mmCIF file of C-alpha atoms in Angstrom:
data_model
loop_
_atom_site.group_PDB
_atom_site.id
_atom_site.type_symbol
_atom_site.label_atom_id
_atom_site.label_comp_id
_atom_site.label_asym_id
_atom_site.label_seq_id
_atom_site.Cartn_x
_atom_site.Cartn_y
_atom_site.Cartn_z
ATOM 1 C CA MET A 154 27.344 -42.617 0.505
ATOM 2 C CA GLY A 155 24.316 -43.658 2.530
ATOM 3 C CA MET A 156 25.056 -41.011 5.160
ATOM 4 C CA ILE A 157 24.821 -38.178 2.635
ATOM 5 C CA GLY A 158 21.390 -39.370 1.534
ATOM 6 C CA PHE A 159 20.306 -39.556 5.169
ATOM 7 C CA GLU A 160 21.489 -35.983 5.822
ATOM 8 C CA ALA A 161 19.722 -34.718 2.722
ATOM 9 C CA GLU A 162 16.530 -36.480 3.788
ATOM 10 C CA ALA A 163 16.799 -34.965 7.284
ATOM 11 C CA ASP A 164 17.331 -31.525 5.736
ATOM 12 C CA ILE A 165 14.231 -31.932 3.568
ATOM 13 C CA ARG A 166 12.269 -33.057 6.621
ATOM 14 C CA LYS A 167 13.389 -29.937 8.548
ATOM 15 C CA LYS A 168 12.353 -27.694 5.679
ATOM 16 C CA ARG A 169 8.926 -29.319 5.499
ATOM 17 C CA ILE A 170 8.377 -28.985 9.249
ATOM 18 C CA THR A 171 9.441 -25.335 9.134
ATOM 19 C CA ALA A 172 7.162 -24.636 6.170
ATOM 20 C CA ALA A 173 4.227 -26.373 7.878
ATOM 21 C CA GLY A 174 4.813 -24.311 11.026
ATOM 22 C CA VAL A 175 4.933 -21.027 9.147
ATOM 23 C CA TRP A 176 1.822 -21.873 7.116
ATOM 24 C CA SER A 177 -0.012 -22.838 10.313
ATOM 25 C CA LEU A 178 1.027 -19.579 11.978
ATOM 26 C CA PHE A 179 -0.089 -17.590 8.938
ATOM 27 C CA THR A 180 -3.459 -19.366 8.753
ATOM 28 C CA ILE A 181 -4.177 -18.939 12.458
ATOM 29 C CA THR A 182 -3.235 -15.262 12.492
ATOM 30 C CA PHE A 183 -5.214 -14.552 9.311
ATOM 31 C CA VAL A 184 -8.367 -16.167 10.728
ATOM 32 C CA TRP A 185 -7.825 -14.433 14.090
ATOM 33 C CA TYR A 186 -7.464 -11.081 12.321
ATOM 34 C CA TRP A 187 -10.710 -11.355 10.375
ATOM 35 C CA SER A 188 -12.694 -12.866 13.238
ATOM 36 C CA GLY A 189 -11.911 -9.744 15.259
ATOM 37 C CA CYS A 190 -13.505 -7.651 12.547
ATOM 38 C CA PHE A 191 -16.872 -9.330 12.763
ATOM 39 C CA ILE A 192 -17.228 -10.855 16.231
ATOM 40 C CA GLY A 193 -14.561 -9.031 18.177
ATOM 41 C CA TYR A 194 -15.023 -6.861 21.199
ATOM 42 C CA THR A 195 -15.271 -3.197 20.355
ATOM 43 C CA HIS A 196 -14.449 -0.492 22.813
ATOM 44 C CA ILE A 197 -16.936 2.218 23.555
ATOM 45 C CA GLN A 198 -16.853 4.137 20.291
ATOM 46 C CA ASP A 199 -19.257 6.047 18.161
ATOM 47 C CA GLU A 200 -19.238 4.099 14.929
ATOM 48 C CA SER A 201 -22.421 5.770 13.776
ATOM 49 C CA TYR A 202 -20.614 9.121 13.712
ATOM 50 C CA MET A 203 -18.103 7.683 11.239
ATOM 51 C CA ALA A 204 -20.981 6.359 9.140
ATOM 52 C CA LEU A 205 -22.490 9.853 9.087
ATOM 53 C CA CYS A 206 -19.105 11.271 8.072
ATOM 54 C CA CYS A 207 -19.052 8.833 5.150
ATOM 55 C CA ARG A 208 -22.537 9.896 4.054
ATOM 56 C CA ASP A 209 -21.555 13.561 3.950
ATOM 57 C CA TYR A 210 -17.901 13.182 2.956
ATOM 58 C CA ARG A 211 -17.864 16.490 1.056
ATOM 59 C CA GLU A 212 -18.501 18.416 4.260
ATOM 60 C CA GLN A 213 -15.557 16.968 6.197
ATOM 61 C CA PRO A 214 -12.744 19.385 6.984
ATOM 62 C CA MET A 215 -10.179 16.581 7.292
ATOM 63 C CA ALA A 216 -9.708 13.131 5.819
ATOM 64 C CA MET A 217 -12.002 13.727 2.868
ATOM 65 C CA LEU A 218 -10.392 10.907 0.829
ATOM 66 C CA THR A 219 -10.824 8.492 3.732
ATOM 67 C CA PHE A 220 -14.519 9.202 4.027
ATOM 68 C CA PHE A 221 -14.910 9.116 0.241
ATOM 69 C CA ILE A 222 -13.553 5.549 0.301
ATOM 70 C CA GLY A 223 -16.049 4.769 3.069
ATOM 71 C CA TRP A 224 -18.838 6.330 1.023
ATOM 72 C CA ILE A 225 -17.948 4.152 -1.973
ATOM 73 C CA GLY A 226 -17.961 1.066 0.256
ATOM 74 C CA THR A 227 -21.342 1.899 1.731
ATOM 75 C CA GLN A 228 -22.797 2.612 -1.709
ATOM 76 C CA ILE A 229 -21.628 -0.778 -3.015
ATOM 77 C CA PHE A 230 -22.172 -3.040 0.011
ATOM 78 C CA GLY A 231 -24.881 -1.222 1.943
ATOM 79 C CA ASP A 232 -25.031 1.315 4.706
ATOM 80 C CA HIS A 233 -23.996 -0.845 7.670
ATOM 81 C CA VAL A 234 -21.386 -0.443 10.347
ATOM 82 C CA ILE A 235 -19.989 -3.909 9.549
ATOM 83 C CA VAL A 236 -19.119 -2.662 6.052
ATOM 84 C CA LEU A 237 -17.061 0.117 7.575
ATOM 85 C CA ARG A 238 -15.334 -2.376 9.890
ATOM 86 C CA PHE A 239 -14.514 -4.536 6.881
ATOM 87 C CA ILE A 240 -13.060 -1.578 4.960
ATOM 88 C CA ALA A 241 -10.970 -0.587 7.985
ATOM 89 C CA SER A 242 -9.654 -4.141 8.411
ATOM 90 C CA ALA A 243 -8.921 -4.507 4.705
ATOM 91 C CA SER A 244 -7.018 -1.225 4.604
ATOM 92 C CA MET A 245 -4.945 -2.137 7.658
ATOM 93 C CA LEU A 246 -4.172 -5.511 6.098
ATOM 94 C CA GLY A 247 -3.319 -3.841 2.784
ATOM 95 C CA GLY A 248 -0.923 -1.521 4.573
ATOM 96 C CA VAL A 249 1.010 -4.571 5.758
ATOM 97 C CA MET A 250 0.728 -6.727 2.646
ATOM 98 C CA ILE A 251 2.230 -4.149 0.289
ATOM 99 C CA PRO A 252 5.665 -3.991 1.985
ATOM 100 C CA CYS A 253 5.625 -7.775 2.529
ATOM 101 C CA TRP A 254 4.939 -8.287 -1.161
ATOM 102 C CA TYR A 255 7.894 -5.990 -1.967
ATOM 103 C CA PHE A 256 10.060 -8.007 0.425
ATOM 104 C CA TYR A 257 9.080 -11.192 -1.417
ATOM 105 C CA ARG A 258 9.805 -9.639 -4.818
ATOM 106 C CA GLN A 259 13.268 -8.611 -3.651
ATOM 107 C CA THR A 260 14.266 -11.800 -1.821
ATOM 108 C CA GLY A 261 12.176 -14.505 -3.475
ATOM 109 C CA ASN A 262 11.820 -16.249 -0.109
ATOM 110 C CA ARG A 263 8.172 -17.119 0.324
ATOM 111 C CA LEU A 264 8.632 -18.672 3.766
ATOM 112 C CA TRP A 265 10.184 -15.562 5.308
ATOM 113 C CA MET A 266 7.574 -13.381 3.645
ATOM 114 C CA PHE A 267 4.704 -15.340 5.206
ATOM 115 C CA PHE A 268 6.439 -15.333 8.597
ATOM 116 C CA LEU A 269 6.938 -11.563 8.377
ATOM 117 C CA LEU A 270 3.325 -11.129 7.268
ATOM 118 C CA SER A 271 2.105 -13.222 10.214
ATOM 119 C CA VAL A 272 4.091 -11.160 12.696
ATOM 120 C CA CYS A 273 2.774 -7.935 11.152
ATOM 121 C CA ILE A 274 -0.822 -9.210 11.246
ATOM 122 C CA VAL A 275 -0.508 -10.056 14.935
ATOM 123 C CA THR A 276 0.992 -6.624 15.592
ATOM 124 C CA ILE A 277 -1.719 -4.668 13.808
ATOM 125 C CA ARG A 278 -4.451 -6.859 15.281
ATOM 126 C CA CYS A 279 -3.255 -5.989 18.780
ATOM 127 C CA THR A 280 -2.780 -2.274 18.116
ATOM 128 C CA ARG A 281 -5.398 -1.279 15.541
ATOM 129 C CA HIS A 282 -8.669 0.530 15.793
ATOM 130 C CA GLU A 283 -11.690 -1.716 15.515
ATOM 131 C CA PHE A 284 -13.747 0.791 13.570
ATOM 132 C CA PHE A 285 -13.519 2.919 10.455
ATOM 133 C CA SER A 286 -11.931 6.293 11.086
ATOM 134 C CA TRP A 287 -9.401 8.700 9.656
ATOM 135 C CA ASP A 288 -6.662 6.668 11.364
ATOM 136 C CA THR A 289 -7.309 3.317 9.690
ATOM 137 C CA VAL A 290 -7.677 3.907 5.960
ATOM 138 C CA PRO A 291 -4.452 5.914 5.483
ATOM 139 C CA THR A 292 -2.512 2.856 6.650
ATOM 140 C CA ALA A 293 -2.703 1.431 3.131
ATOM 141 C CA PHE A 294 -1.357 4.716 1.757
ATOM 142 C CA ALA A 295 1.420 4.629 4.349
ATOM 143 C CA GLY A 296 2.278 1.100 3.211
ATOM 144 C CA TRP A 297 2.641 2.352 -0.345
ATOM 145 C CA MET A 298 4.771 5.307 0.766
ATOM 146 C CA VAL A 299 7.106 3.125 2.844
ATOM 147 C CA THR A 300 7.508 0.696 -0.048
ATOM 148 C CA ILE A 301 8.252 3.507 -2.510
ATOM 149 C CA LEU A 302 10.739 5.049 -0.081
ATOM 150 C CA ILE A 303 12.557 1.763 0.462
ATOM 151 C CA SER A 304 12.725 1.034 -3.249
ATOM 152 C CA TYR A 305 14.016 4.541 -3.951
ATOM 153 C CA VAL A 306 16.671 4.447 -1.213
ATOM 154 C CA ARG A 307 17.817 0.983 -2.197
#
């Protein structure tokens, strides 16, 4: 009888260690993601051109909705490049969080959802654009489309 209690206690201990590891991974990757937005190295890019595109979003031949979102952000938070970086980072993160939220709603496993979210954050942090452009904002829309497609197919 005492052995069963010991095995159950060891199982609980394993679950707690696993949960602590996943939470630590999630916290580190989340902080690493947002620190890259504000103090990260940016490649040689013309961020001011994207700011000008947001100011005159009606004149853009492509990605008018993207630059309209940037225009709204600059009207609310000010006309700074850091605002556009924040919008780009938030949209990339939203594009990952939407499918991960759907995964959690379907499985109910919070631990796997946070692990999957951490892996996705590391992936987009290593492969994303550091500035606001017509490639970054549609990622959130793509996240919605993938989630709708998966829920429809399922």
